[in-house]
């Protein structure tokens, strides 16, 4: 479970302080698919980064499975990311010096998994890139790179998948393929999926949508289909 | 651990091209250290390894006088009891003039004459040309075995006869290898004759600079017997030396040379280290996103630093191995190029201990110079994957960084001390290097600031070129520092050479004589004067010389049992040529005491200032001289400084008149007039034909020999300097490669905006041309300052600014940098812009 309690993030911009997130609080239960939307500069990516422990909030607390992320040191955060969180970026962020296969392998090697290689092969199969494993990122298309990034994100079977505009750099066909892949893996593995997107259509497929505006939560609603599902259950 | 090793392997696999310069920087540095150290160690082994062969005996007793009966008795008293003496022989050496008997052949040569007796040699090899061993019968009944050089000098062949003093000798063979080898500076080729011929041809009568040796071969170590001899002979002027002394002296000299050369190697390695630091810095900059991704995937900073550190160490290790290989290639090259100048027994392989030391140095330098840049990895935050942040805030006081910086500095000091073999020299080297680098860097900063002002006043290409020197992440100052340092070393050496050579240029120095004649007997002086006046049309300048030796200083003999004094024995225990005169010479200046203007009742002497310092003399001290066995005690009346630049003769001791007039003396004469070479040779030949005992120095020959020495010295330093330049160029190429992506992007934008290839090429050439000019100016300025300082305060010679050399230095540096820069970046011009712009 992800809990945000009065999270504020202020950065220094020139001589002025700029509030990126302002007193944000919400909770995401395990296995939920949440879309975070909002205009550019509303604080979506910062929010995702704070949940992953990639940055620290100026105030407030973020708890993952009851553990306060904001109190962790760099090494603890690294362990947290390695064991519980997968991340997919808009611009893929594959390591250019490694092949596709090795990029998938890396998180498992960091954790010291014994069956890393066979699992990496399975993951490549799942994203339908078995034949492209020996290629370097520069030799892959944008869609292929993002599929490798997704395989990498799922490598350590994280409980949480954070995706920052994963289809933003892709054409609609590839974007749709990537989205389907993520949601499928989310369902298969029952992971919590937090998706930052501009695309309202994608956001509506989520169970819940949080809209940010100027760093504050403008709305936090269950999507209609899920609301109906919930009301019948 | 698996992750660390796997990632290290993968990183090396993908980044080796980018780190090739790292590899080469270490390889060149290690190669220099190993090559220089091996060369000097091999030379040391070849020259000094067999000290017995060098001395041609186990020990020797030598003197510049005849051995007196008392001295012989003392020697017999000690050696008579000894059971270790296996064999003994005597030898006499001196210099003489040799000429062919054939009157039609007007050649003349100065020779180093050695008279020997059987069994000869006691120790060592004497191999004749063609490989046959020496046979003493070759010298019997007027035979001579000579250096092949003499045949060239006198235009003669084996079987011809030559005259030396009053004697005639038949050249019966030439030799390839002589016992004792060729040591030190020689005025002429070696000639071996029978010892007993010395007296028969009148060489030993009246001539100075004769060295007599009694040599011994022993069955056991001669150390104890040599000690006994020294004690027994302490009141005499005899010198006792064992091969162990020679060995010690050689070892000391070679160790010192080896340490200094190792420091030079270390300088090149440190330059390589600067290259390493540069590569590591930019490498980390380029790896920021990968590091952020790894952190995002859960790797911690320590693991990532370990990966890159392992990568650096692996490359450092392989670079060091390659450096050892380069050093071996250099030694092979030295064998093909300098075989004639180096001893025949010299090996050209690398010693195992030198190799591992080189490898260790290479790895440590890699570690020391990459540690600080690699620490930056800690500051890379994974959030930069979300916001394309350009820089991470660093804490004001980074304790780890400070500690690592201090450890690196101490590490460098330890390496310098290790290589120099002395804490003081090592520390001085490091401080000197630091101060020089700071000054070079400051000069680079100042020049680039000045250059920036010219942006608005010049063409588009030059303006863009200047802008390129300031682009973010530019390597301008590092390139200026490295190339400037290389240019500085080479130009400083060149400038010193031109000043030294100018100093020895006797055609410019009007006060130097063209001929210098010595050993003229009193009975010959009038005739010599007349002959010189006839031939030159000028009155000859002659002066009396007496051979004297220091017996006591303030009533005390010089203690030669003490090793330090014994090492200086060459300077203070030798026989001096002294003179007497009323007037101070033009090139002399009294620095203490007063010059005698009238004759004192007490015998007085004036001492040259260096000798006065060596003997710790002050005005009023007493000095007793031994002149052909007679002791003359004098009072030190003055201490003189001699201007060696304008000197014709140097007399360490000058006596006041009325002391030595009746002592046995010879005369020296100068020929001041500048005579053409053929006339000089004819005059020399006429003089020697008439007075075979005299010796004539052709000053032009001496100057040529000194110039050759200076040139060899300069060649050696320039050779080392070229390694420094090579390191500078390597840093230049590395820096260009590291900023290439920015250059490609800028060119793509400029092409999109309509710039033609010619314009882009002009910008490229202007950028490197400017860099080269700046590096050249920095190098030339510092070289001029160093050359001035060393000329004035170390060599004490006149210094002249060489504008031609300075301009040439700047031009060559500019062209070199421009060519290397253009070649390393030229492919940038041919890239299609679209792909580049898309990838950004």
Coordinates of C-alpha atoms in Angstrom, one line a residue, chain B residues 532-768:
Chain B
X532 CA 105.7 31.2 -33.6
X533 CA 106.5 34.8 -34.4
X534 CA 107.7 33.8 -37.8
X535 CA 104.6 31.8 -38.6
X536 CA 101.9 34.0 -37.2
X537 CA 103.5 37.5 -37.4
X538 CA 102.6 38.1 -33.8
X539 CA 104.7 38.0 -30.7
X540 CA 104.0 34.7 -28.9
X541 CA 102.6 34.8 -25.3
X542 CA 104.5 32.4 -23.1
X543 CA 104.2 31.6 -19.4
X544 CA 106.1 29.4 -17.0
X545 CA 104.4 26.4 -15.5
X546 CA 105.5 24.3 -12.6
X547 CA 104.0 21.1 -11.4
X548 CA 103.1 21.2 -7.8
X549 CA 101.0 19.1 -5.3
X550 CA 99.3 20.2 -2.1
X551 CA 101.2 18.7 0.8
X552 CA 99.7 20.4 3.8
X553 CA 97.0 22.9 4.6
X554 CA 97.8 24.8 7.8
X555 CA 100.4 22.2 8.6
X556 CA 98.0 19.2 8.3
X557 CA 98.2 16.6 5.5
X558 CA 95.0 16.0 3.6
X559 CA 93.4 12.8 5.1
X560 CA 92.9 10.4 2.3
X561 CA 91.8 7.5 4.5
X562 CA 88.4 9.2 4.7
X563 CA 86.2 8.1 1.8
X564 CA 84.7 11.6 1.2
X565 CA 88.1 13.2 0.8
X566 CA 89.2 10.2 -1.3
X567 CA 86.4 10.9 -3.7
X568 CA 87.6 14.5 -4.0
X569 CA 91.1 13.2 -4.4
X570 CA 90.9 13.8 -8.1
X571 CA 90.4 17.5 -7.5
X572 CA 92.7 18.1 -4.5
X573 CA 95.2 15.3 -4.5
X574 CA 96.3 15.7 -8.1
X575 CA 99.3 17.5 -9.5
X576 CA 98.5 21.1 -10.4
X577 CA 100.1 23.3 -13.1
X578 CA 101.0 26.5 -11.2
X579 CA 102.6 29.7 -12.4
X580 CA 104.1 32.9 -10.9
X581 CA 103.5 36.5 -12.0
X582 CA 103.4 40.0 -10.7
X583 CA 100.1 41.0 -12.4
X584 CA 96.5 40.0 -12.1
X585 CA 95.2 38.6 -15.4
X586 CA 92.4 40.4 -17.2
X587 CA 89.9 37.6 -16.6
X588 CA 90.7 37.5 -12.9
X589 CA 89.2 39.3 -10.0
X590 CA 90.3 39.3 -6.3
X591 CA 87.3 38.4 -4.1
X592 CA 89.3 38.2 -0.8
X593 CA 92.6 39.5 0.4
X594 CA 94.9 41.7 -1.7
X595 CA 96.9 41.1 -4.8
X596 CA 100.7 41.5 -4.4
X597 CA 101.8 44.7 -6.0
X598 CA 105.3 44.4 -4.6
X599 CA 107.2 41.4 -3.5
X600 CA 106.7 40.2 0.0
X601 CA 109.3 38.5 2.1
X602 CA 107.0 35.6 2.9
X603 CA 106.2 33.4 -0.1
X604 CA 102.6 34.1 -1.1
X605 CA 100.0 32.3 -3.2
X606 CA 96.6 33.3 -4.7
X607 CA 93.9 30.6 -4.8
X608 CA 91.0 30.2 -7.1
X609 CA 87.7 30.6 -5.2
X610 CA 86.2 27.1 -5.7
X611 CA 89.4 25.5 -4.5
X612 CA 89.5 27.8 -1.6
X613 CA 86.0 26.8 -0.7
X614 CA 86.8 23.1 -1.1
X615 CA 89.9 23.4 1.2
X616 CA 88.1 25.8 3.6
X617 CA 90.9 28.3 3.1
X618 CA 90.9 31.8 4.4
X619 CA 93.4 34.7 4.0
X620 CA 96.5 34.2 6.0
X621 CA 96.2 30.3 6.0
X622 CA 99.4 28.4 5.2
X623 CA 99.7 26.0 2.3
X624 CA 102.6 23.8 1.7
X625 CA 103.3 22.6 -1.8
X626 CA 105.4 19.6 -2.9
X627 CA 107.4 20.7 -6.0
X628 CA 109.5 17.8 -7.2
X629 CA 110.0 16.6 -3.7
X630 CA 110.8 20.0 -2.2
X631 CA 108.3 21.4 0.2
X632 CA 107.5 25.1 -0.1
X633 CA 105.2 26.8 2.5
X634 CA 103.2 29.8 1.4
X635 CA 100.7 32.2 2.9
X636 CA 97.3 32.6 1.2
X637 CA 97.4 36.2 0.2
X638 CA 94.3 36.4 -2.0
X639 CA 91.3 34.4 -3.4
X640 CA 90.5 34.9 -7.0
X641 CA 87.4 34.5 -9.2
X642 CA 88.3 33.5 -12.7
X643 CA 85.9 34.5 -15.6
X644 CA 85.9 31.2 -17.4
X645 CA 84.2 32.8 -20.4
X646 CA 87.1 35.0 -21.4
X647 CA 89.9 32.9 -20.2
X648 CA 93.0 31.7 -22.0
X649 CA 94.5 29.8 -19.1
X650 CA 93.2 28.7 -15.8
X651 CA 95.6 28.6 -12.9
X652 CA 94.1 27.4 -9.7
X653 CA 97.3 28.5 -7.8
X654 CA 99.3 31.6 -8.8
X655 CA 102.5 32.3 -6.8
X656 CA 104.0 35.6 -6.2
X657 CA 107.3 36.3 -8.0
X658 CA 110.6 35.3 -6.3
X659 CA 109.4 31.9 -5.1
X660 CA 109.5 29.5 -8.0
X661 CA 111.9 31.1 -10.5
X662 CA 114.5 28.4 -9.9
X663 CA 112.1 25.5 -9.6
X664 CA 112.1 22.9 -12.5
X665 CA 109.7 24.4 -15.0
X666 CA 108.3 24.1 -18.5
X667 CA 106.6 26.8 -20.5
X668 CA 103.2 27.1 -22.1
X669 CA 102.5 29.3 -25.2
X670 CA 99.4 30.6 -26.8
X671 CA 98.7 31.3 -30.5
X672 CA 96.0 34.0 -30.5
X673 CA 95.8 34.7 -34.2
X674 CA 93.0 32.9 -35.9
X675 CA 94.6 30.7 -38.4
X676 CA 92.9 28.7 -41.2
X677 CA 92.7 25.0 -40.5
X678 CA 95.4 23.9 -43.0
X679 CA 97.9 26.5 -41.6
X680 CA 97.1 25.4 -38.0
X681 CA 97.8 21.8 -38.9
X682 CA 101.0 22.7 -40.7
X683 CA 102.2 24.8 -37.8
X684 CA 101.5 22.0 -35.3
X685 CA 103.3 19.5 -37.5
X686 CA 106.4 21.8 -37.8
X687 CA 106.4 22.3 -34.1
X688 CA 106.2 18.7 -33.2
X689 CA 108.7 17.7 -35.8
X690 CA 111.1 20.2 -34.3
X691 CA 110.2 19.6 -30.6
X692 CA 108.7 16.1 -30.3
X693 CA 108.2 16.4 -26.5
X694 CA 105.8 19.3 -26.6
X695 CA 102.0 18.9 -26.7
X696 CA 99.7 21.1 -28.8
X697 CA 96.0 21.5 -28.2
X698 CA 94.0 22.6 -31.2
X699 CA 91.3 24.6 -29.4
X700 CA 88.9 24.1 -32.3
X701 CA 89.1 20.3 -31.7
X702 CA 88.4 20.7 -28.0
X703 CA 85.5 23.0 -28.7
X704 CA 84.1 20.5 -31.2
X705 CA 84.4 17.7 -28.6
X706 CA 82.6 19.8 -26.0
X707 CA 79.9 20.8 -28.6
X708 CA 79.5 17.1 -29.3
X709 CA 79.0 16.4 -25.6
X710 CA 76.5 19.2 -25.3
X711 CA 74.6 18.0 -28.4
X712 CA 74.4 14.5 -27.0
X713 CA 73.2 15.8 -23.7
X714 CA 70.6 17.9 -25.5
X715 CA 69.6 15.0 -27.7
X716 CA 69.0 12.8 -24.6
X717 CA 66.8 15.5 -22.9
X718 CA 65.0 16.3 -26.1
X719 CA 64.2 12.6 -26.4
X720 CA 62.7 12.6 -23.0
X721 CA 61.0 15.9 -23.8
X722 CA 59.4 14.3 -26.9
X723 CA 57.8 11.8 -24.5
X724 CA 56.3 14.7 -22.6
X725 CA 55.0 16.2 -25.9
X726 CA 53.6 12.8 -26.8
X727 CA 51.7 12.7 -23.5
X728 CA 50.4 16.2 -24.2
X729 CA 49.2 15.3 -27.7
X730 CA 47.6 12.2 -26.2
X731 CA 45.7 14.3 -23.7
X732 CA 44.8 16.6 -26.6
X733 CA 43.4 13.7 -28.7
X734 CA 41.6 12.3 -25.7
X735 CA 40.0 15.7 -24.9
X736 CA 38.9 16.1 -28.5
X737 CA 37.3 12.6 -28.5
X738 CA 35.5 13.4 -25.2
X739 CA 33.9 16.6 -26.6
X740 CA 33.2 15.1 -30.0
X741 CA 29.4 14.6 -29.4
X742 CA 29.0 18.3 -28.6
X743 CA 31.0 19.2 -31.7
X744 CA 28.8 16.9 -33.9
X745 CA 25.7 18.5 -32.5
X746 CA 27.0 22.1 -33.1
X747 CA 28.0 21.2 -36.6
X748 CA 24.6 19.7 -37.3
X749 CA 22.9 22.9 -36.1
X750 CA 25.3 25.1 -38.1
X751 CA 24.7 22.9 -41.2
X752 CA 20.9 23.2 -40.7
X753 CA 21.4 27.0 -40.6
X754 CA 23.3 26.9 -43.9
X755 CA 27.0 26.6 -43.0
X756 CA 29.1 25.0 -45.7
X757 CA 31.7 22.4 -45.0
X758 CA 34.5 24.9 -45.8
X759 CA 33.2 27.2 -43.1
X760 CA 33.0 24.3 -40.6
X761 CA 36.5 23.2 -41.6
X762 CA 37.7 26.8 -41.1
X763 CA 36.2 26.9 -37.6
X764 CA 37.8 23.6 -36.8
X765 CA 41.3 24.7 -38.0
X766 CA 40.9 28.1 -36.3
X767 CA 39.9 26.5 -33.0
X768 CA 43.0 24.2 -32.9

